[in-house]
Short mmCIF file of C-alpha atoms and ligand atoms in Angstrom, two decimals:
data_model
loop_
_atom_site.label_atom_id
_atom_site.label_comp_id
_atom_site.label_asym_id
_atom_site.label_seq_id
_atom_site.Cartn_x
_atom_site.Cartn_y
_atom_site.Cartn_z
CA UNK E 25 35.42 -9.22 32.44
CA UNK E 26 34.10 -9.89 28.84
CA UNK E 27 31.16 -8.52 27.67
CA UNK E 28 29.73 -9.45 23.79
CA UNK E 29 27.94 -7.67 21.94
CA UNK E 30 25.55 -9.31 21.81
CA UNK E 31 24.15 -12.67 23.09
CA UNK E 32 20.41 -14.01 21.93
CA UNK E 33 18.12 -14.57 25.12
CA UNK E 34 16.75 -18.42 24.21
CA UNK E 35 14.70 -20.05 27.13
CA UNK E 36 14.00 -24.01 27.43
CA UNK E 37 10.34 -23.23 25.36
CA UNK E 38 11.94 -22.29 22.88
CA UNK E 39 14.42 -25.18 22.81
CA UNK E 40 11.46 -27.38 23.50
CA UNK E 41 8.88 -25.38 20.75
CA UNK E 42 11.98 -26.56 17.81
CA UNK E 43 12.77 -29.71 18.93
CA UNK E 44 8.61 -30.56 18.60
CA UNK E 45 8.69 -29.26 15.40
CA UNK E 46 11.71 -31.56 14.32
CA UNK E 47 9.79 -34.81 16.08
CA UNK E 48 6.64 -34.09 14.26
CA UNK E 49 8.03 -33.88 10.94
CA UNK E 50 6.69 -31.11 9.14
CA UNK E 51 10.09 -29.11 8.65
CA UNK E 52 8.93 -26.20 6.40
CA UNK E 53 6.19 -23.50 6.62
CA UNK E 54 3.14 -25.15 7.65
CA UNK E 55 0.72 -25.41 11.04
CA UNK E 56 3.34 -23.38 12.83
CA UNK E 57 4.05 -20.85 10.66
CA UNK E 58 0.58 -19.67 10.65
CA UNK E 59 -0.10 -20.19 13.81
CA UNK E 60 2.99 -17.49 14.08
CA UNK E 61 1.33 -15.31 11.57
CA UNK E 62 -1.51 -15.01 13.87
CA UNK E 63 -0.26 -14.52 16.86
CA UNK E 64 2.07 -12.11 15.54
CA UNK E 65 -0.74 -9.65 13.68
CA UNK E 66 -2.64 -10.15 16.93
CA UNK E 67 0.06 -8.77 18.92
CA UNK E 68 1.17 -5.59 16.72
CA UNK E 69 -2.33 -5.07 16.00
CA UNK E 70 -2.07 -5.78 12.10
CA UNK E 71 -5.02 -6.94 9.91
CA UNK E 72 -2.83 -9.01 8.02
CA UNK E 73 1.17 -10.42 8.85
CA UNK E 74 3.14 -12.75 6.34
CA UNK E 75 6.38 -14.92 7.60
CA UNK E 76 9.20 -14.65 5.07
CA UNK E 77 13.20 -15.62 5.69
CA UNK E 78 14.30 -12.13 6.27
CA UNK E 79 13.57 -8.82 6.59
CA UNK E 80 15.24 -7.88 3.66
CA UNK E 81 12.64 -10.17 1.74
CA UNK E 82 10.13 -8.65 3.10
CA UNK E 83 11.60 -5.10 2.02
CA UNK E 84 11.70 -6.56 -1.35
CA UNK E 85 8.25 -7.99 -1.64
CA UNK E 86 6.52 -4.80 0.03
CA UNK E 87 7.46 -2.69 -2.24
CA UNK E 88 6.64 -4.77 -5.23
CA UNK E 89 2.99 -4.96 -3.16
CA UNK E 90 3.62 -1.33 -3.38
CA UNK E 91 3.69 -1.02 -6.83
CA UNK E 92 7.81 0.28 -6.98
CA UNK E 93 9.51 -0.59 -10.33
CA UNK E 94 11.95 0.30 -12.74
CA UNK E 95 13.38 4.08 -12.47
CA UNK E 96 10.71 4.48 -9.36
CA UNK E 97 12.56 6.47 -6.53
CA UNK E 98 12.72 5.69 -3.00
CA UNK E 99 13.60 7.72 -0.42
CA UNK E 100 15.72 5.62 2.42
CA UNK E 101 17.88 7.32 5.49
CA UNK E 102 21.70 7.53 4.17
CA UNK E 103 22.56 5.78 7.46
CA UNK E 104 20.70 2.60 7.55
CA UNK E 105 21.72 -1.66 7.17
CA UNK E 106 22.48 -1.84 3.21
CA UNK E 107 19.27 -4.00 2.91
CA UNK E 108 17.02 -0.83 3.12
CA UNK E 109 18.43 0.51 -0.07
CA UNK E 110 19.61 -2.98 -1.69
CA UNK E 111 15.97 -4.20 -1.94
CA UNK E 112 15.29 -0.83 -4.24
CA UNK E 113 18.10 -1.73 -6.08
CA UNK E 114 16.10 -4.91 -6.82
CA UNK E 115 13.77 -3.38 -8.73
CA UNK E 116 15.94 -1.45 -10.66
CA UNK E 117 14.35 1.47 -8.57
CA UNK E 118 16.75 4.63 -7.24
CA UNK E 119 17.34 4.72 -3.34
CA UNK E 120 17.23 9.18 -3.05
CA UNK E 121 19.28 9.24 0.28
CA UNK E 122 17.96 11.57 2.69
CA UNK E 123 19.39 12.79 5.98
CA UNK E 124 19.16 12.30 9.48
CA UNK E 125 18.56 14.07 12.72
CA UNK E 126 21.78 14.65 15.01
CA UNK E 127 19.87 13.68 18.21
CA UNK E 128 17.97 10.80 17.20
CA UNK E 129 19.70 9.26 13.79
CA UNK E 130 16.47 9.24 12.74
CA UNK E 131 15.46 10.15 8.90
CA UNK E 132 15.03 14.39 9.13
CA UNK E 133 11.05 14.28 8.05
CA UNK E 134 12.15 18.74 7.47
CA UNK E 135 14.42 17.13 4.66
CA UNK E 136 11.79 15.19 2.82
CA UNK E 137 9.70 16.96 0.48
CA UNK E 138 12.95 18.39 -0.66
CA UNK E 139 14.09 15.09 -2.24
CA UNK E 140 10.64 14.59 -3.63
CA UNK E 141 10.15 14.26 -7.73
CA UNK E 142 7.70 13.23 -9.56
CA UNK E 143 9.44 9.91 -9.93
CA UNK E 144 8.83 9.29 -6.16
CA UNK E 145 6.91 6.21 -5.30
CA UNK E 146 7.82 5.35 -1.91
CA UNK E 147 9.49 6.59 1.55
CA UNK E 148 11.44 3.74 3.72
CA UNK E 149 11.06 5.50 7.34
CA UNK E 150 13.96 3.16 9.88
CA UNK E 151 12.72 3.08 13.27
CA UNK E 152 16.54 3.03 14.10
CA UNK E 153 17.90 1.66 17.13
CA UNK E 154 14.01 0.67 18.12
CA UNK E 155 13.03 4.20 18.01
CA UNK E 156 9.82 5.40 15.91
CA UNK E 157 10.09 7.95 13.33
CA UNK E 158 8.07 10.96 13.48
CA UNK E 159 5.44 8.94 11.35
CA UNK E 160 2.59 12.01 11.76
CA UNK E 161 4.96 13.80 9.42
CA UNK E 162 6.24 11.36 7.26
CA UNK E 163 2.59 9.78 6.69
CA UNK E 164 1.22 13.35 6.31
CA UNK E 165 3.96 14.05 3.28
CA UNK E 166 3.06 10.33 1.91
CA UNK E 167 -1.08 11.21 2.05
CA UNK E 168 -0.46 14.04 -0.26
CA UNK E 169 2.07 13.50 -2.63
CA UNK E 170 0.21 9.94 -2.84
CA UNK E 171 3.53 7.77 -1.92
CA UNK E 172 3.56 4.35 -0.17
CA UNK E 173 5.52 4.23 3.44
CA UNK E 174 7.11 1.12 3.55
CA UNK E 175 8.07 0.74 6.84
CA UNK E 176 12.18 -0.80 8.07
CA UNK E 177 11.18 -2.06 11.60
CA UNK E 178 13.64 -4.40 11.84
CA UNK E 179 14.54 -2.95 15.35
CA UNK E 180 11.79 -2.40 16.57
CA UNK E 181 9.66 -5.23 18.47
CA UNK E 182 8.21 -3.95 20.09
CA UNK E 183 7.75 -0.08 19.96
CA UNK E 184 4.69 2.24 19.73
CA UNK E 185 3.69 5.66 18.20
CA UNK E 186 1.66 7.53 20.37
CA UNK E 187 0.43 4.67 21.98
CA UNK E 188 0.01 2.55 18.83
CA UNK E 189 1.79 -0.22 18.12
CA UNK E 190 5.03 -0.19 14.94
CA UNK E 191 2.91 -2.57 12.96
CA UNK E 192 -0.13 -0.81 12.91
CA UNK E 193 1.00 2.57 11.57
CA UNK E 194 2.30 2.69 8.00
CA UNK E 195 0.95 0.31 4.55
CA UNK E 196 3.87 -1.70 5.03
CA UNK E 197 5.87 -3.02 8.04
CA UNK E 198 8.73 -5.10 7.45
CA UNK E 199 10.29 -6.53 11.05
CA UNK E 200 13.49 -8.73 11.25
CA UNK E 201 14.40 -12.16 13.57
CA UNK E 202 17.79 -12.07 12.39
CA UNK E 203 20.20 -13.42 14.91
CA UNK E 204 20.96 -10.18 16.94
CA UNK E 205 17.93 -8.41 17.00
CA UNK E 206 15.23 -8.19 19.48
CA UNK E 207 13.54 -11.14 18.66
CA UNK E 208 15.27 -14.01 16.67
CA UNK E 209 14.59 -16.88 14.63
CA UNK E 210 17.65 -17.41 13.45
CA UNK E 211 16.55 -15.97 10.59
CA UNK E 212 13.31 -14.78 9.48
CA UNK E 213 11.07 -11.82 8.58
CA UNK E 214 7.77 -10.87 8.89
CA UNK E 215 5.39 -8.45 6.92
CA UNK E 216 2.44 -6.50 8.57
CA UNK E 217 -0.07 -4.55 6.35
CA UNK E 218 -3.65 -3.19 6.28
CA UNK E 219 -3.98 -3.84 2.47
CA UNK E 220 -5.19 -7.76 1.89
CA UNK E 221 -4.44 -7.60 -1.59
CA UNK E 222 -1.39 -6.64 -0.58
CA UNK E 223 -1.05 -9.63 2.01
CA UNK E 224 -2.26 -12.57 -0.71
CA UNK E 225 0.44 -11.01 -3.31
CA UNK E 226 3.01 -11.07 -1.19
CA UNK E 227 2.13 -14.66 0.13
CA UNK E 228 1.79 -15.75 -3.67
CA UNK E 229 5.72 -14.10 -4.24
CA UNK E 230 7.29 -15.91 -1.03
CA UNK E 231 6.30 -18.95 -2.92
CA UNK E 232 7.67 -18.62 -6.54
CA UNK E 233 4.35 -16.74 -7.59
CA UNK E 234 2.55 -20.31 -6.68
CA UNK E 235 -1.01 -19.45 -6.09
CA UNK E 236 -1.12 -22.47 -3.04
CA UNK E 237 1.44 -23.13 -0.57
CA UNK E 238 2.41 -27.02 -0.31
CA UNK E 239 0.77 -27.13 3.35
CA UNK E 240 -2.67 -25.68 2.09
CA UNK E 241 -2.12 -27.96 -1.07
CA UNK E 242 -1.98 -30.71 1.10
CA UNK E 243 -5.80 -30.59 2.58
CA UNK E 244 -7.38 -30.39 -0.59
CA UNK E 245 -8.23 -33.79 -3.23
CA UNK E 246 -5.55 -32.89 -5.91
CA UNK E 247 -2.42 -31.52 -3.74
CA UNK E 248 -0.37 -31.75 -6.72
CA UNK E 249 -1.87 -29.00 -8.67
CA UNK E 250 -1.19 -25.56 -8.72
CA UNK E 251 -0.63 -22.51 -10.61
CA UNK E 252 2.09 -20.04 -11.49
CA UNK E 253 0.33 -16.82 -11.69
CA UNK E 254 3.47 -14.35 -11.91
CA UNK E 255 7.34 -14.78 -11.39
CA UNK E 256 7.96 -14.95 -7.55
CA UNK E 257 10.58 -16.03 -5.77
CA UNK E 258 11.65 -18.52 -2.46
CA UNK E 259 10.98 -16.28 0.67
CA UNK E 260 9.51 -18.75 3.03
CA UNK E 261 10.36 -19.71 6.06
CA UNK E 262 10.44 -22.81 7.98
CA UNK E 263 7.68 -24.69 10.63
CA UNK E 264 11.37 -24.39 12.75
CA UNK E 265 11.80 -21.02 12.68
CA UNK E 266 8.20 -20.07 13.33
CA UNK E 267 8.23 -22.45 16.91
CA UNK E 268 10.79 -20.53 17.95
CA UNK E 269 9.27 -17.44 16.79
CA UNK E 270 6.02 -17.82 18.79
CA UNK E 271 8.13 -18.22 21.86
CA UNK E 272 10.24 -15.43 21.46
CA UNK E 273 6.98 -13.37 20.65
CA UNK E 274 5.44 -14.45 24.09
CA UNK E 275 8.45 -12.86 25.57
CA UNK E 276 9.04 -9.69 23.66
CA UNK E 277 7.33 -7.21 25.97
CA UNK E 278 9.75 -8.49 29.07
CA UNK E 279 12.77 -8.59 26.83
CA UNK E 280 11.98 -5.36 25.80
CA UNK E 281 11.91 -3.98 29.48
CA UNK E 282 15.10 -5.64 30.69
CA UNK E 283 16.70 -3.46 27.55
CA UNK E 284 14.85 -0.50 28.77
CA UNK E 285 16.28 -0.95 32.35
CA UNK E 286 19.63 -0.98 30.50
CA UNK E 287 19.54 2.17 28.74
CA UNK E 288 18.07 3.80 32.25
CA UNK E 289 21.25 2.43 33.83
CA UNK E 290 23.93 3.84 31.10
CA UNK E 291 21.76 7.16 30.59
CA UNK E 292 22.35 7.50 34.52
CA UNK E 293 25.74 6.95 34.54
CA UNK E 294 26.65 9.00 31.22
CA UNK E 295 24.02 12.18 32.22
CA UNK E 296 26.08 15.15 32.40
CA UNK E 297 29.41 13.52 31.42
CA UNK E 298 31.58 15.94 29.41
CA UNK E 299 33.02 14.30 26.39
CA UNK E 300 29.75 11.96 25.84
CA UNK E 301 26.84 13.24 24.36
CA UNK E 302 23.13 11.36 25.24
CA UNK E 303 21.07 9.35 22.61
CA UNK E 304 17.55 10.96 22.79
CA UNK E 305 13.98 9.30 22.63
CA UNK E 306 11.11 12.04 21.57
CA UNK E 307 8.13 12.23 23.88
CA UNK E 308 5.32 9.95 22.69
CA UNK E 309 7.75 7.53 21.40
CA UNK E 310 8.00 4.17 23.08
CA UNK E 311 11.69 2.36 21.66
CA UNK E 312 11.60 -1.12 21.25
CA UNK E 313 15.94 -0.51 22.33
CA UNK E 314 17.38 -2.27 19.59
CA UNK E 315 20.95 -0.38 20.41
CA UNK E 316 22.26 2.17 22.91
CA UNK E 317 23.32 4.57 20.98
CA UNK E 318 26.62 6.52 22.29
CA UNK E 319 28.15 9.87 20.82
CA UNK E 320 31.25 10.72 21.94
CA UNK E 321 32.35 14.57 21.83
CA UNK E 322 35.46 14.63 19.87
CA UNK E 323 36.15 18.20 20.58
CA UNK E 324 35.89 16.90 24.41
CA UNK E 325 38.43 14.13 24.29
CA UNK E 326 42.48 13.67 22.65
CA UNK E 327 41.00 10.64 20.98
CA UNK E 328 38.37 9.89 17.92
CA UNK E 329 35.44 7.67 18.17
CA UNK E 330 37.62 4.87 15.70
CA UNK E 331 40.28 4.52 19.31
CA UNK E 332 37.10 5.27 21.63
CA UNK E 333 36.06 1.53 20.56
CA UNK E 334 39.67 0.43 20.30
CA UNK E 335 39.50 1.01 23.89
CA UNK E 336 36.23 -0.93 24.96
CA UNK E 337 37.67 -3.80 23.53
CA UNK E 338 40.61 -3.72 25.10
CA UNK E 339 38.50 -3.19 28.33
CA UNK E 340 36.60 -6.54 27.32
CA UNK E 341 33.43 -4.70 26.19
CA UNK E 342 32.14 -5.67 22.47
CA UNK E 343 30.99 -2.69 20.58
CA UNK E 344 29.47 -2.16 17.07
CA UNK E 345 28.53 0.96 14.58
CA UNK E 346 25.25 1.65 13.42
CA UNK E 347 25.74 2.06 10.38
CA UNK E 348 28.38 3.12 7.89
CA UNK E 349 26.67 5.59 5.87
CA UNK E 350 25.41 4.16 2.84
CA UNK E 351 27.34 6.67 0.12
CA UNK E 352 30.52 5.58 1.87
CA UNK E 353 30.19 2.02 -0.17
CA UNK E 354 31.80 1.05 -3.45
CA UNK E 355 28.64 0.01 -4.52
CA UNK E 356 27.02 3.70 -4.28
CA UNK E 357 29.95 6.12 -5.11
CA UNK E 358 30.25 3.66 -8.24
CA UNK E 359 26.47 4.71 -8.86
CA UNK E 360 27.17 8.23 -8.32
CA UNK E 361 26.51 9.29 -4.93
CA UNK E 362 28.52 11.85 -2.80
CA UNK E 363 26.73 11.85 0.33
CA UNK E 364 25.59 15.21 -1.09
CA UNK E 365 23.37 17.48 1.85
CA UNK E 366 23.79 14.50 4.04
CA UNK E 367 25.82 16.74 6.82
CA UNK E 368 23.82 14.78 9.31
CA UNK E 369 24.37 11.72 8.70
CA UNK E 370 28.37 12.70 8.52
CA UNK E 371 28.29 14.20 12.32
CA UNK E 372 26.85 11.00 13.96
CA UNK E 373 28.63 8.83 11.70
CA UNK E 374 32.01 10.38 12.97
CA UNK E 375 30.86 10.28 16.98
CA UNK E 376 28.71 7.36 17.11
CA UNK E 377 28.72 3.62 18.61
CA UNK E 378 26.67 1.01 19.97
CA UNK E 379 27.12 -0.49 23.21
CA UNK E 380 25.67 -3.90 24.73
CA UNK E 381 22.18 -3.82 25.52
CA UNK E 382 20.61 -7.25 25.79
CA UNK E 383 18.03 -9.05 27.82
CA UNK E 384 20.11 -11.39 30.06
CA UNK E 385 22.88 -8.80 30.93
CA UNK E 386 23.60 -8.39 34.71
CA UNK E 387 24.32 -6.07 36.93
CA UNK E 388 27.79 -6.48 36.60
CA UNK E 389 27.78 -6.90 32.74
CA UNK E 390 26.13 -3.22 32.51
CA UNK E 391 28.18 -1.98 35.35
CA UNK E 392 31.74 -3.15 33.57
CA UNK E 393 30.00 -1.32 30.10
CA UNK E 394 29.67 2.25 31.88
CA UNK E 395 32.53 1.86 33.77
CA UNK E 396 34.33 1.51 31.42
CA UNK E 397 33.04 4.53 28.87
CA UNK E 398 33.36 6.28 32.15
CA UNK E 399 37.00 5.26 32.40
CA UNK E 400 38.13 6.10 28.85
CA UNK E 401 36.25 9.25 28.79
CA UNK E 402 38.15 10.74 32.64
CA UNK E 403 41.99 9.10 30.82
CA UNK E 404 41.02 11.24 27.62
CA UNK E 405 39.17 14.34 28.41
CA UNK E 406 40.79 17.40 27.25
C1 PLP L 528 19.00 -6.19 10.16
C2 PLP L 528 18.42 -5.10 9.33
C3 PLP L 528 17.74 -5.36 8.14
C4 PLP L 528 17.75 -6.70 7.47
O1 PLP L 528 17.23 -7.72 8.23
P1 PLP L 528 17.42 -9.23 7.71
O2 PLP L 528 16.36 -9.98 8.46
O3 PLP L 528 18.80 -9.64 8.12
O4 PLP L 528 17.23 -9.25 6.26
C5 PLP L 528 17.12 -4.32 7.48
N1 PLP L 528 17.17 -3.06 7.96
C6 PLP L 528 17.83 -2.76 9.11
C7 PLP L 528 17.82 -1.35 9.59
C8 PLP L 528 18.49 -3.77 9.82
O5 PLP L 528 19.18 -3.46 10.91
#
């Protein structure tokens, strides 16, 4: 049996929601983007939500709504996508890495203040995996050493805090429809903040710094006129992406509960295992289940997590890492960094993969996945 990855979860609507969009004509952001907007502030419970083409532009743009620029610092989990840090890069800003927590890969909030400076402008909390951060904490440290928390949700649609939506926590809440994650438009980001200013800057940037979209533009007497108020840049997205994006939206919460069922499933079978060691969720934390995280025990088993996944493919099961840790790159050791008091981030990097975990697996599909960690783990066990 073969079992991807991953494989996107695309009903007739929203086959049907594109196909109107391509019959009516209006291909780029327009009606159907803000109809998207709408729906999607409504449903995280954000004053304000702005469609761009990626969450990585809307990294980019939040943080110039955040005020970050030249020689700023950031402070970004070592063990995150390369966009969280890239977009700081941007702005000529310094990504401070900080490190994680062994049960949770989430960014240690004990390991903050430490990496504070008085350069420090913003923190970039990754709800990795779909899992929250421990926001009380990182918000608290924010309030008083008067910093910005630009939020990386870009796996996790849905999730809640303590009962509250991701969207409706930090300033800034960047989410992600790229292909594989937990809702898709292909691709396509979206912004959520409290801060209106915020919102119309970041609306003006998406759009070269134009202060009128063309589909506003269009309803007024002179549609050809408009201004340039600052440099921006082309962030939009598309009347297409958005159709699909309102159908996926309508279908998040279920999508999100088939994952959930998943992750019951492989916690049940794994519980107790020796040689595999259990992803954790804190109390109070609802994950949107982006990934399944897995740690294998390497003191456990005669092989390392590298021929762990060398195995699972050869059993037909498509695996992935999340992530590389970011001072492992070219890019970053030529910039200077060691991975320096980043011992977390080097335990789970050296035990840790991701397993399948989407909406429309089966039975069977789930079954072959722990059956096959269960497998590997009884040939290899010390
Ligand atoms: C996917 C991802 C991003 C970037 O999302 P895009 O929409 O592809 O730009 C940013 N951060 C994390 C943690 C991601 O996994």
């Amino acid at each position: 049996m073969q079992v991807p990855f991953h494989r996107p979860s695309i009903s007739a609507d929203e086959i049907r929601a594109v196909t109107d969009v391509l019959a009516a004509g209006w291909l780029t952001a327009g009606r159907k983007t803000a109809e998207f907007e709408t729906a999607f502030a409504d449903f995280v419970g954000a004053p304000h939500a702005v469609a761009v083409n990626s969450a990585t532009s809307a990294l980019h743009l939040a943080l110039v709504a955040a005020g970050v620029g030249r020689d700023d610092e950031v402070l970004v989990p070592a063990m995150t996508f390369a966009s969280t840090a890239g977009v700081v890069r941007y702005l000529g800003a310094r990504p401070v890495f900080v490190d994680i927590e062994r049960d949770t890969h989430l960014m240690d909030a004990g390991k903050l203040e430490e990496r504070i400076t008085d350069r420090t402008r913003a923190i970039i909390p990754v709800h990795y995996g779909g899992q929250p951060c421990d926001m009380d904490a990182i918000c608290g440290i924010a309030r008083s050493r008067g910093l910005h928390v630009v939020e990386d949700a870009a796996h996790s649609l849905p999730a809640r805090y303590r009962g509250r939506p991701i969207g409706s926590v930090g300033d800034y809440t960047c989410f992600s429809f790229y292909a594989t994650k937990t809702i898709t438009t292909g691709e396509g980001g979206m912004v959520c903040t409290v801060d209106g200013k915020g919102a119309a800057r970041i609306r003006r940037l998406r759009t070269h710094g134009i202060d009128r979209d063309a589909w506003s533009r269009l309803e007024s007497s002179r549609f050809w006129q408009y201004d340039v108020t600052e440099l921006g840049y082309k962030y939009n997205t598309t009347d297409i992406a958005a159709a699909m994006g309102i159908e996926q939206l309508k279908r998040a919460e279920s999508m999100r509960e088939a994952r959930q069922r998943i992750a019951e499933r492989y916690d049940a079978a794994f519980r107790g295992v020796q040689g595999l060691d259990l992803y954790v969720v804190r109390p109070g934390r609802e994950s949107a289940w982006h990934l399944y995280p897995l740690r294998i025990d390497p003191e456990g088993l005669t092989i390392g997590r590298d021929r762990f996944i060398e195995e699972l493919e050869g059993r037909g099961v498509g695996v992935s890492v999340h992530f590389i840790p970011l001072y492992e790159f070219t890019y970053y050791r030529g910039l200077g960094y060691d991975g320096a008091g980043c011992d977390g981030c080097r335990w789970v990097f050296e035990r840790t993969l991701s397993l399948p975990i989407w909406p429309d697996m089966g039975d069977g599909e789930i079954d072959h996945v722990a059956g096959s960690v269960l497998d590997i783990v009884k040939r290899y066990r010390k």
